[in-house]
Each structure stands twice: as structure tokens, then as C-alpha cells.
PDB file of C-alpha atoms in Angstrom:
ATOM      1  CA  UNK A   1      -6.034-124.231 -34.603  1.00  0.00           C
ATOM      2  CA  UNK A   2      -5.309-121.300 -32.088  1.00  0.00           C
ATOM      3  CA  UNK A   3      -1.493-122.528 -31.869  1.00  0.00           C
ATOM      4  CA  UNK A   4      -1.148-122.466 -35.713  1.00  0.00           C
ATOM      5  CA  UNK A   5      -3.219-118.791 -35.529  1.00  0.00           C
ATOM      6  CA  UNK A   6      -0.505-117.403 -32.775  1.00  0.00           C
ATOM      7  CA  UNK A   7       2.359-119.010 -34.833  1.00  0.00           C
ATOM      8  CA  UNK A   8       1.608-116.904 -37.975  1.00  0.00           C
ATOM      9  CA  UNK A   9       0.939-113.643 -35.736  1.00  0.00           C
ATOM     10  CA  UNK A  10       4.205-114.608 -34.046  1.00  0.00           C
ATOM     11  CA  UNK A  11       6.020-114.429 -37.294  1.00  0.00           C
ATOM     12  CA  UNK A  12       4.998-110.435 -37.214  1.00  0.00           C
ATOM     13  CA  UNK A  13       7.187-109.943 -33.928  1.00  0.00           C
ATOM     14  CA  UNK A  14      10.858-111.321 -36.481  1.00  0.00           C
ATOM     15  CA  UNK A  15      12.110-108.017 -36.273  1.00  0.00           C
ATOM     16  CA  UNK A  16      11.096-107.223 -32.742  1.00  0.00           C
ATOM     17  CA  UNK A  17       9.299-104.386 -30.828  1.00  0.00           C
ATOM     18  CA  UNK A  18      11.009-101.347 -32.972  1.00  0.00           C
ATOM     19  CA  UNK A  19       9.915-102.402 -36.217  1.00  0.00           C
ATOM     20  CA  UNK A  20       5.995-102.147 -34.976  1.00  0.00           C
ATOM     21  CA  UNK A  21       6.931 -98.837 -33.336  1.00  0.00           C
ATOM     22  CA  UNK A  22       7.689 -97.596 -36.892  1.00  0.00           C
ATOM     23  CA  UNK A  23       4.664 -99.443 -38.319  1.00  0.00           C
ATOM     24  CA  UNK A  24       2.052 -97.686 -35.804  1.00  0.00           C
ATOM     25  CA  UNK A  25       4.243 -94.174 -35.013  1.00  0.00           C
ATOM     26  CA  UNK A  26       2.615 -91.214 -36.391  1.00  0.00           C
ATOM     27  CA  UNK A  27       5.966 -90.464 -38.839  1.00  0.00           C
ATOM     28  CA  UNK A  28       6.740 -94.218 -39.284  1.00  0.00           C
ATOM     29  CA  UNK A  29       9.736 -95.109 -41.832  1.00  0.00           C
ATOM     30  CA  UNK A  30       7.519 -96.435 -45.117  1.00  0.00           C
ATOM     31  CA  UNK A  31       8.360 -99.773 -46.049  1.00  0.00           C
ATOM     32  CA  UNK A  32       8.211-101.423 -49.905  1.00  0.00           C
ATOM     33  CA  UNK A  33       6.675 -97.988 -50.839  1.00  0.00           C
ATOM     34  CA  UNK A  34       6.786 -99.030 -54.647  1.00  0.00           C
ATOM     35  CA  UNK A  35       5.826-102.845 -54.062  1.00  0.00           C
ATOM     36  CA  UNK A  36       2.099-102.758 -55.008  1.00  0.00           C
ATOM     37  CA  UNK A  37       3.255-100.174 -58.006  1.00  0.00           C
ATOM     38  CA  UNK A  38       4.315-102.836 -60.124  1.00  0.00           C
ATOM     39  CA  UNK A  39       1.994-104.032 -62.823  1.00  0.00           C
ATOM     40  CA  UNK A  40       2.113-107.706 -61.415  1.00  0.00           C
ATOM     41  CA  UNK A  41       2.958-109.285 -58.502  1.00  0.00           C
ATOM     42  CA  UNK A  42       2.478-112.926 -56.556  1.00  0.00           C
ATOM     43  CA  UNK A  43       1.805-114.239 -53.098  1.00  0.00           C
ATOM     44  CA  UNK A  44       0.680-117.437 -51.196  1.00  0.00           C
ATOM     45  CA  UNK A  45      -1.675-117.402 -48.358  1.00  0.00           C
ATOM     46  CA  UNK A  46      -2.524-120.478 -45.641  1.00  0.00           C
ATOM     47  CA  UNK A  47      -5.996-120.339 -43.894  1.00  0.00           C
ATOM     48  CA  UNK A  48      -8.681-121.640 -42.112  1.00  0.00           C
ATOM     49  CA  UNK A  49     -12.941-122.253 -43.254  1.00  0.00           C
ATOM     50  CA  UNK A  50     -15.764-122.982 -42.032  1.00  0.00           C
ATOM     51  CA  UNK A  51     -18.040-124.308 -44.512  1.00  0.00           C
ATOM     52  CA  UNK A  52     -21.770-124.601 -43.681  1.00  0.00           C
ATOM     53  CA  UNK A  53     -24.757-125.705 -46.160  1.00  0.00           C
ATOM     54  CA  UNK A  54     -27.818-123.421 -46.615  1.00  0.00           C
ATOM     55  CA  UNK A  55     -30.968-125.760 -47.449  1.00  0.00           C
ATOM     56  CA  UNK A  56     -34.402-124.738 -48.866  1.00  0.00           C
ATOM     57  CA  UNK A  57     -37.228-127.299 -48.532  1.00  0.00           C
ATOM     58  CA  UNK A  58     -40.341-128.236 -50.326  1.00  0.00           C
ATOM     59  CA  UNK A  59     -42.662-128.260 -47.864  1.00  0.00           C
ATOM     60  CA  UNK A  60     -42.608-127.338 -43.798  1.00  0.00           C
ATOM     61  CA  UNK A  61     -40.808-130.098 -41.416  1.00  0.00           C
ATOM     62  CA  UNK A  62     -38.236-130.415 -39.153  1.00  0.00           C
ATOM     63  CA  UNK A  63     -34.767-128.836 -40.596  1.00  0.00           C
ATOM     64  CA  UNK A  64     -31.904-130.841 -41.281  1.00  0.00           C
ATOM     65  CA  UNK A  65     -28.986-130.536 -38.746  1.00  0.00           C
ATOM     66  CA  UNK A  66     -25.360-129.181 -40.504  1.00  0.00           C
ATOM     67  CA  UNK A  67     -22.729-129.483 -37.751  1.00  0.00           C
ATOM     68  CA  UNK A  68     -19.895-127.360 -38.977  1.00  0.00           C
ATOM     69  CA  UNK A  69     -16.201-128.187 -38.374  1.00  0.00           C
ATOM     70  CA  UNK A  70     -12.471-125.894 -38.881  1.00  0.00           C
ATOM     71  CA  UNK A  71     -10.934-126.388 -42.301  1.00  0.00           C
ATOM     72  CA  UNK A  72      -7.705-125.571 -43.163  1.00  0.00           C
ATOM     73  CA  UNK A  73      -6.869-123.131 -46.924  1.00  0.00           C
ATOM     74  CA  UNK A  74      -3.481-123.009 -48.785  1.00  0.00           C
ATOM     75  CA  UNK A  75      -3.013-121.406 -52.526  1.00  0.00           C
ATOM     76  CA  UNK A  76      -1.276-118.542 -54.382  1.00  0.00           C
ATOM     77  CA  UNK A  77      -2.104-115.471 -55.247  1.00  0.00           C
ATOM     78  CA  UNK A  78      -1.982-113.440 -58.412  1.00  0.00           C
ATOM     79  CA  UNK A  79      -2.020-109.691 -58.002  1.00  0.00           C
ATOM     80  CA  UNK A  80      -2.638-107.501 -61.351  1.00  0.00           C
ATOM     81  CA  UNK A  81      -2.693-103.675 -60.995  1.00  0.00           C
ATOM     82  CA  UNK A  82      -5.377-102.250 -62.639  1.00  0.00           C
ATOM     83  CA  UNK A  83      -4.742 -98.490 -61.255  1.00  0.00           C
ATOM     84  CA  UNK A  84      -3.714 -97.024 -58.192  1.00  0.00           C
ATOM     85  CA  UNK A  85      -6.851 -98.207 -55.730  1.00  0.00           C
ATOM     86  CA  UNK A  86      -8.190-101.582 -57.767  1.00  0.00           C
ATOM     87  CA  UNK A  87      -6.488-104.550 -58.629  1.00  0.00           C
ATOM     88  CA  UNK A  88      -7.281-107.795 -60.478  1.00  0.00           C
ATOM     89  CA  UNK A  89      -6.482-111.112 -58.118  1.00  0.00           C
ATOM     90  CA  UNK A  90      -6.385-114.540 -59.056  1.00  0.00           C
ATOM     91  CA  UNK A  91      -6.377-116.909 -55.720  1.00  0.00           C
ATOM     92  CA  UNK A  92      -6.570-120.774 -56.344  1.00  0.00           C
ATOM     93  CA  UNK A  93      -6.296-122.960 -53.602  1.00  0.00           C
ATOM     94  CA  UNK A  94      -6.838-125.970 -51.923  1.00  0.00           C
ATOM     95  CA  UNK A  95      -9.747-126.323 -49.472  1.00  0.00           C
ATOM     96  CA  UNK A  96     -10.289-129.162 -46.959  1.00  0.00           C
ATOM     97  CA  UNK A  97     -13.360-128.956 -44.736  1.00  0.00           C
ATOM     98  CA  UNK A  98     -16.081-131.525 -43.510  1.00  0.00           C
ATOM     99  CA  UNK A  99     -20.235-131.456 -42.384  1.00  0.00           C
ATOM    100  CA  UNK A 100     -22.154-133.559 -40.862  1.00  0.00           C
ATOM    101  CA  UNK A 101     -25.842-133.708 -41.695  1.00  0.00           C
ATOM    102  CA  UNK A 102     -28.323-135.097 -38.926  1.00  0.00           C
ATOM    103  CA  UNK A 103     -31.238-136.237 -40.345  1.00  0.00           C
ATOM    104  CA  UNK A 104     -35.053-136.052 -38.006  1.00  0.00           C
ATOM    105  CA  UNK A 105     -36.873-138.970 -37.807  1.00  0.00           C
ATOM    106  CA  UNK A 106     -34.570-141.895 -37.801  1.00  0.00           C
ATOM    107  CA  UNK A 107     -34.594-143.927 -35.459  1.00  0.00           C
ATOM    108  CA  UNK A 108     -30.827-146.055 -36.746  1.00  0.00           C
ATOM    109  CA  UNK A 109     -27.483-143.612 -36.458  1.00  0.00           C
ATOM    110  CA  UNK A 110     -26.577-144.986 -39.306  1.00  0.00           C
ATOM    111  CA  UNK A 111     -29.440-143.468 -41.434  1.00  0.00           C
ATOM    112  CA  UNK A 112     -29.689-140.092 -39.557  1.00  0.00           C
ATOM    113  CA  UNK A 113     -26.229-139.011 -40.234  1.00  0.00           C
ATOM    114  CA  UNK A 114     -24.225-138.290 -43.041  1.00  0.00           C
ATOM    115  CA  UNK A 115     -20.459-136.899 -43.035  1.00  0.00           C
ATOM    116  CA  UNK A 116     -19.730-135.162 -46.088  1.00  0.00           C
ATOM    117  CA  UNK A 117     -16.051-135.041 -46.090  1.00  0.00           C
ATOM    118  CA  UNK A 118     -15.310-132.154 -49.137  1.00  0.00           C
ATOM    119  CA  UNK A 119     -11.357-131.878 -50.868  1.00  0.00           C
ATOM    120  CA  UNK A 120     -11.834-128.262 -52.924  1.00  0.00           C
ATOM    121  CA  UNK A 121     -10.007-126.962 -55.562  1.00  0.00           C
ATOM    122  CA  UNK A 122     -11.123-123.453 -54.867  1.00  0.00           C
ATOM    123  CA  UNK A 123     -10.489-120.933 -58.260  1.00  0.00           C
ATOM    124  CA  UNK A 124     -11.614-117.335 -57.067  1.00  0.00           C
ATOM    125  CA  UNK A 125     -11.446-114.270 -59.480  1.00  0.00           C
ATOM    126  CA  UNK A 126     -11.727-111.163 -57.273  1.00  0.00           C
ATOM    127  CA  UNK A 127     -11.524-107.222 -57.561  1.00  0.00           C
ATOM    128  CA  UNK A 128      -9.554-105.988 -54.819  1.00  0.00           C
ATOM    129  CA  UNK A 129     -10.449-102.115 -53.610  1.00  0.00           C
ATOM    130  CA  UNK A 130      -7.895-100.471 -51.553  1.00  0.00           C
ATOM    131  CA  UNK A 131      -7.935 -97.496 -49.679  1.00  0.00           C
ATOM    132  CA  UNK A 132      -5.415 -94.397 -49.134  1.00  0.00           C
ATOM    133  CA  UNK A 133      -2.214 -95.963 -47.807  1.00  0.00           C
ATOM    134  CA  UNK A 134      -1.919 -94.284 -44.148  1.00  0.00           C
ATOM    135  CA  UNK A 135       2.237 -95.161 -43.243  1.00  0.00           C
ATOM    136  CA  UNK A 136       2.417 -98.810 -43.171  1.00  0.00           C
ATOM    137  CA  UNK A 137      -1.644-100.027 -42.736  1.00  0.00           C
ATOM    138  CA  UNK A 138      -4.096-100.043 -46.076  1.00  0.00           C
ATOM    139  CA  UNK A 139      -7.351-101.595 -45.868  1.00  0.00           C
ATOM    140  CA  UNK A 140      -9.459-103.275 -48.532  1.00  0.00           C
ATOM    141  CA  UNK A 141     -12.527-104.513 -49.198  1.00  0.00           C
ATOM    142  CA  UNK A 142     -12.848-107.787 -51.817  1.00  0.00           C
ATOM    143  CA  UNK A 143     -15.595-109.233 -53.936  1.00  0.00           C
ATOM    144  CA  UNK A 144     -16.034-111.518 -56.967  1.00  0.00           C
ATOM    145  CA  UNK A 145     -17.089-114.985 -58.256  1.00  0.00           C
ATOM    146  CA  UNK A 146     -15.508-118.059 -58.095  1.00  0.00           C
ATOM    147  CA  UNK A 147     -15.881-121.870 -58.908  1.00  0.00           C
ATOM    148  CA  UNK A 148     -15.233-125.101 -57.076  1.00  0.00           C
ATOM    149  CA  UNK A 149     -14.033-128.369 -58.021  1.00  0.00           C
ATOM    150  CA  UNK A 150     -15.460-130.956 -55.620  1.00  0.00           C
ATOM    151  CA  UNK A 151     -12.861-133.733 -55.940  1.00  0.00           C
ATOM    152  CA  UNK A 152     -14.918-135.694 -52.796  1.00  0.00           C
ATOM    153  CA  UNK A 153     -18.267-134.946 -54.516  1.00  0.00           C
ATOM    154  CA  UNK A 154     -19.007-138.586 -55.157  1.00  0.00           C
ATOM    155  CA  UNK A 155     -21.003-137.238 -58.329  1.00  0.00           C
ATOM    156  CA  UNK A 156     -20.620-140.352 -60.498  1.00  0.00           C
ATOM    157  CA  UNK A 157     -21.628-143.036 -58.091  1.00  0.00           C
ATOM    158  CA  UNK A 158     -24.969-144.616 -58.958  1.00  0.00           C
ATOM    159  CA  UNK A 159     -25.008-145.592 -55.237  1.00  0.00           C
ATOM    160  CA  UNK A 160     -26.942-143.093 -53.057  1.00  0.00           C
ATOM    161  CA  UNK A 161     -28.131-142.477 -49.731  1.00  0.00           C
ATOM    162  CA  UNK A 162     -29.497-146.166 -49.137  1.00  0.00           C
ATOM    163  CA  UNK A 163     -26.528-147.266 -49.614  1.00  0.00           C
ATOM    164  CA  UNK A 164     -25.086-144.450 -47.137  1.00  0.00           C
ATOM    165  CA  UNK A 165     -23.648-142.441 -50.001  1.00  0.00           C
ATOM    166  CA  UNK A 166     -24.445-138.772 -50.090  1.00  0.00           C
ATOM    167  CA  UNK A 167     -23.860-137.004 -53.840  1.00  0.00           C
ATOM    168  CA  UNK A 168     -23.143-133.794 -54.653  1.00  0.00           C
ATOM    169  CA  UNK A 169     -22.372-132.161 -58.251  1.00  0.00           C
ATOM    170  CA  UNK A 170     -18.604-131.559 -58.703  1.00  0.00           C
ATOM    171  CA  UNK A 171     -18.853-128.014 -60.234  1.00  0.00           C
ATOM    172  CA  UNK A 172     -20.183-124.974 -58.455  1.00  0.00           C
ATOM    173  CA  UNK A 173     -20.377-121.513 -58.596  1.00  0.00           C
ATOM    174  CA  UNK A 174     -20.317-118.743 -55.807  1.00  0.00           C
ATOM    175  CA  UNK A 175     -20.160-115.137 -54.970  1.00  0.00           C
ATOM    176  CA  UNK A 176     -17.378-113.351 -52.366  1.00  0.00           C
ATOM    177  CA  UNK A 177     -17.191-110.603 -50.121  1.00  0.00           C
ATOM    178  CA  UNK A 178     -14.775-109.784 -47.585  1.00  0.00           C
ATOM    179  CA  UNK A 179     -12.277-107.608 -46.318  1.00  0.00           C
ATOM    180  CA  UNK A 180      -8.717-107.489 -45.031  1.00  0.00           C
ATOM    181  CA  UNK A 181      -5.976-105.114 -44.406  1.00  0.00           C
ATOM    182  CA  UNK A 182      -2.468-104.868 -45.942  1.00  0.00           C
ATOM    183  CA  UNK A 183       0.405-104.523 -43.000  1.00  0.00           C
ATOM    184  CA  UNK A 184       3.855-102.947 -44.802  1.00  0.00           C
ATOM    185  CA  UNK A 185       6.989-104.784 -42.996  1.00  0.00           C
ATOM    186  CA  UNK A 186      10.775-104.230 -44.115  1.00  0.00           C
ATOM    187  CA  UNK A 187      10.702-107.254 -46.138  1.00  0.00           C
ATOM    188  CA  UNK A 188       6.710-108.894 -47.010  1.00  0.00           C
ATOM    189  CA  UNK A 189       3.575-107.763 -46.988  1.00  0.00           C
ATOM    190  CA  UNK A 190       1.197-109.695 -44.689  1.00  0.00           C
ATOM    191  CA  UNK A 191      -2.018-109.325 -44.840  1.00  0.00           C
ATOM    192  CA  UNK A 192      -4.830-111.386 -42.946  1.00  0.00           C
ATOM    193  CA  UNK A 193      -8.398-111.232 -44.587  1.00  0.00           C
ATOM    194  CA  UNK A 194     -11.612-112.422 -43.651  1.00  0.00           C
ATOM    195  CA  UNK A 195     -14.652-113.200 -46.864  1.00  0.00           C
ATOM    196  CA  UNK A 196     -17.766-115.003 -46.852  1.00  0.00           C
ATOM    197  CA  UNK A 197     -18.191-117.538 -49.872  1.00  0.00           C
ATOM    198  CA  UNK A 198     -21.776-118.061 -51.183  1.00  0.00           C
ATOM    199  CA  UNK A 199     -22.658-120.508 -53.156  1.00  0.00           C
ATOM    200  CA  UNK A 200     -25.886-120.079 -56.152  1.00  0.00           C
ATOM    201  CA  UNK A 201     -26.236-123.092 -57.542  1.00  0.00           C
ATOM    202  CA  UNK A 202     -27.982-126.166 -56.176  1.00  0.00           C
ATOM    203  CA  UNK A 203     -25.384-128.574 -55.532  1.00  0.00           C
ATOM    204  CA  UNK A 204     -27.575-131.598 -54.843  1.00  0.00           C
ATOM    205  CA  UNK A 205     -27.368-135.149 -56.767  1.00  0.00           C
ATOM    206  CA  UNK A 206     -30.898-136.501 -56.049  1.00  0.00           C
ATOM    207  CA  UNK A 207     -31.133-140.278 -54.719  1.00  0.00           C
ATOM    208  CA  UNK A 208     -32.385-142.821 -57.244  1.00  0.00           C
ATOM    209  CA  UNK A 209     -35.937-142.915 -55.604  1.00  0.00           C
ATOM    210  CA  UNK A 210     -37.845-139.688 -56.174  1.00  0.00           C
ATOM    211  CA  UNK A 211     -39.890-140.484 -52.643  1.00  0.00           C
ATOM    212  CA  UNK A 212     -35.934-140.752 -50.770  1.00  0.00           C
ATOM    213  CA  UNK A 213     -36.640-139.663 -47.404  1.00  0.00           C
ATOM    214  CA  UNK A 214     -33.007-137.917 -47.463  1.00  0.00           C
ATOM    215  CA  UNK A 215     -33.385-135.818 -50.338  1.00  0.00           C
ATOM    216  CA  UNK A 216     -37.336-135.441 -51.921  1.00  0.00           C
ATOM    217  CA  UNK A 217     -37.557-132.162 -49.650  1.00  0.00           C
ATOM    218  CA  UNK A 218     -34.649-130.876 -49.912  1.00  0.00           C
ATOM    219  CA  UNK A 219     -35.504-127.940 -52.906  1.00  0.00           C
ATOM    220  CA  UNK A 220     -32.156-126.837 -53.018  1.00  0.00           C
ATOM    221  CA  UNK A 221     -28.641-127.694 -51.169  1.00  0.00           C
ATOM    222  CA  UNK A 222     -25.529-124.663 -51.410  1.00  0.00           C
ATOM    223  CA  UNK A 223     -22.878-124.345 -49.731  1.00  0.00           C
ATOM    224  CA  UNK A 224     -21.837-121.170 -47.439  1.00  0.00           C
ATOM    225  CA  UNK A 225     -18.306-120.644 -45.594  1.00  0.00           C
ATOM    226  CA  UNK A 226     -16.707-118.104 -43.869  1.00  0.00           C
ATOM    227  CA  UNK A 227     -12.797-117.938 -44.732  1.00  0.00           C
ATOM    228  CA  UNK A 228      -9.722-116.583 -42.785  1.00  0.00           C
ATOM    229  CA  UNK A 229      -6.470-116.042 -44.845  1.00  0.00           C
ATOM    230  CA  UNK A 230      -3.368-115.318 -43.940  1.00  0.00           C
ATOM    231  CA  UNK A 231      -1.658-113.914 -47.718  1.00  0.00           C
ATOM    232  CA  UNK A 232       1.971-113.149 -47.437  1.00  0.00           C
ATOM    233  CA  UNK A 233       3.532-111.193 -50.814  1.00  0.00           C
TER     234      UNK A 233
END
């Protein structure tokens, strides 16, 4: 992951050490001054996540483990000017990430842990606020909802957790909130971000037996990442 990080940052350095002296000098040439002017305008981005799941239980116990792994983001982005400092964006994506859940009181591995391997198709509708342009740098701060198509969710299996399958609906809803900044070279904007994704809804499939050892406690299951983007426009 840290190669593929220093290979986009590396992509920065294409026109060499005079084109960030004119990015960071204090009268630096101003690139695509009239880009983000236009009513409408597109981008992709490529990313990493780190999804995590945030469990409530019935009654008091010992927790249930979530070991967290690096997955990777690509999409597009839609940009729609709504005035000078606030734009409309449009961001779906594909998100790969997996968790592995480590159940207490097993004794079998087999039993204790459960990989839940997760294929998103992320569709996030956000409200981007910007800040005064200073030369070439303009923060922003980003918020919104989105929703999430599980296509790993396993929702329609009537296997469950006996049989070592863990469920989870295929729809769910979440809230954003992030930040980023917008860097102004000769030719693209690049601009890295970082947002936390919460989900609301209980994403949970319940196993067949209402006394399942794996899920009667759980009250509620949602998932939680943290995402880095890389957006190029």
C-alpha cells in the first residue's frame, strides 16, 4: 500500500521542482483559474478504506473481536456548481475491503471466526464546501449520505452461521464527513481527501435459531470506515 501511496504523490513531481515553486510562492502563476467555474465538471479518484463494524449488544459479555484490514476505492466523480463556495458531487465507486470477527468462548477456530469478505458498490451524494482559493491550494470540508450495495452480503442464503455463513442485508445507508484540499497544477486538479463513513442502519441477517450463540446478542451490527481518496479532475 505505501508503494502505490508514493506512486500517486510521485505523479505530483511530472513537471518537476519549478512547477511546486509556483504552487507554494507567495505570487505563484494561477493555474485552471476558470476550471471549477463551469456549471459541471467530472473526475475519477482511486483510494484506500478501512472498514470496521460498530456492534451494540443486548446484554453485558465479552465483545466481539473486528480485525480490520486495507481496502482499496476506485469511482468517478460528478461535480455540479451550485455557487461560488458549494457544490453538488456525485461519487460512485467500487469498494473492496474484508473483517474478521473473533468470536469469545469457542473453543473450535472454525466457530470463533468469521471473515466477512465485502465487494461495495458505494453511491455517495455529498455537498462539497470550499474555502477562499489562496494561489493554487483550496481546502474543503465534505458531508452527505450515501447507500451501499453489498454484492458479498450473502443476504439470500437460508444457510447461516452453523453452517459457517455469516449474513448481512445488501442495502445500507450511511452518513459522511471529511475533508480534503484541492492542489491547482498546469494541467489537473488533484486533490487527496480523507472522510469517515457511518453507517445507521442495522445491517445484521439474524441466524435461523433465535438462541444462535453468534448473533442473539448482537442488538445491532453497522458498519464504520475511514476512506483516503486520491480524485484527479
Amino acid at each position: 500500500m505505501k508503494k502505490i501511496i508514493v506512486f500517486i504523490l510521485l505523479l505530483l513531481s511530472l513537471k518537476g521542482h519549478s512547477q511546486y515553486k509556483g504552487m507554494f510562492s507567495k505570487d505563484p502563476i494561477i493555474n485552471l483559474e476558470n476550471f471549477q467555474k463551469q456549471r459541471l465538471h467530472f473526475g475519477y479518484y482511486l483510494g484506500f478504506n478501512s472498514f470496521d463494524f460498530k456492534l451494540d449488544y443486548k446484554t453485558v459479555g465479552p465483545d466481539i473481536q473486528v480485525k480490520k484490514t486495507t481496502g482499496f476505492n476506485v469511482g468517478v466523480v460528478t461535480n455540479l456548481r451550485l455557487q461560488e463556495y458549494i457544490d453538488l458531487r456525485f461519487e460512485p465507486g467500487l469498494y473492496y475491503t474484508k473483517r474478521t470477527l473473533h468470536y469469545p468462548n469457542f473453543t473450535r477456530e472454525i466457530d470463533a471466526i468469521r471473515d466477512v469478505n465485502s465487494t461495495y458498490i458505494h453511491f455517495p451524494l455529498l455537498l462539497k464546501f470550499s474555502s477562499l482559493r489562496t494561489g493554487n491550494i483550496r481546502p474543503y470540508i465534505v458531508g452527505g449520505l450515501s447507500s451501499t450495495l453489498n454484492l458479498s452480503a450473502n443476504a439470500k442464503l437460508k444457510d447461516d452461521n452453523l453452517q459457517q455463513k455469516f449474513r448481512v442485508k445488501s442495502w445500507t445507508t450511511n452518513y459522511e464527513l471529511g475533508f480534503g484540499i484541492d492542489f491547482f497544477s498546469e494541467y489537473f486538479i488533484f486533490s487527496p481527501s480523507i472522510r469517515g463513513c457511518f453507517g445507521i442502519n442495522d445491517e445484521l441477517i439474524r441466524d435461523n435459531d433465535p438462541n444462535s450463540p453468534w448473533t442473539s446478542n448482537i442488538e445491532s451490527l453497522k458498519s464504520r470506515a475511514i476512506l483516503i481518496n486520491f480524485t484527479f479532475h
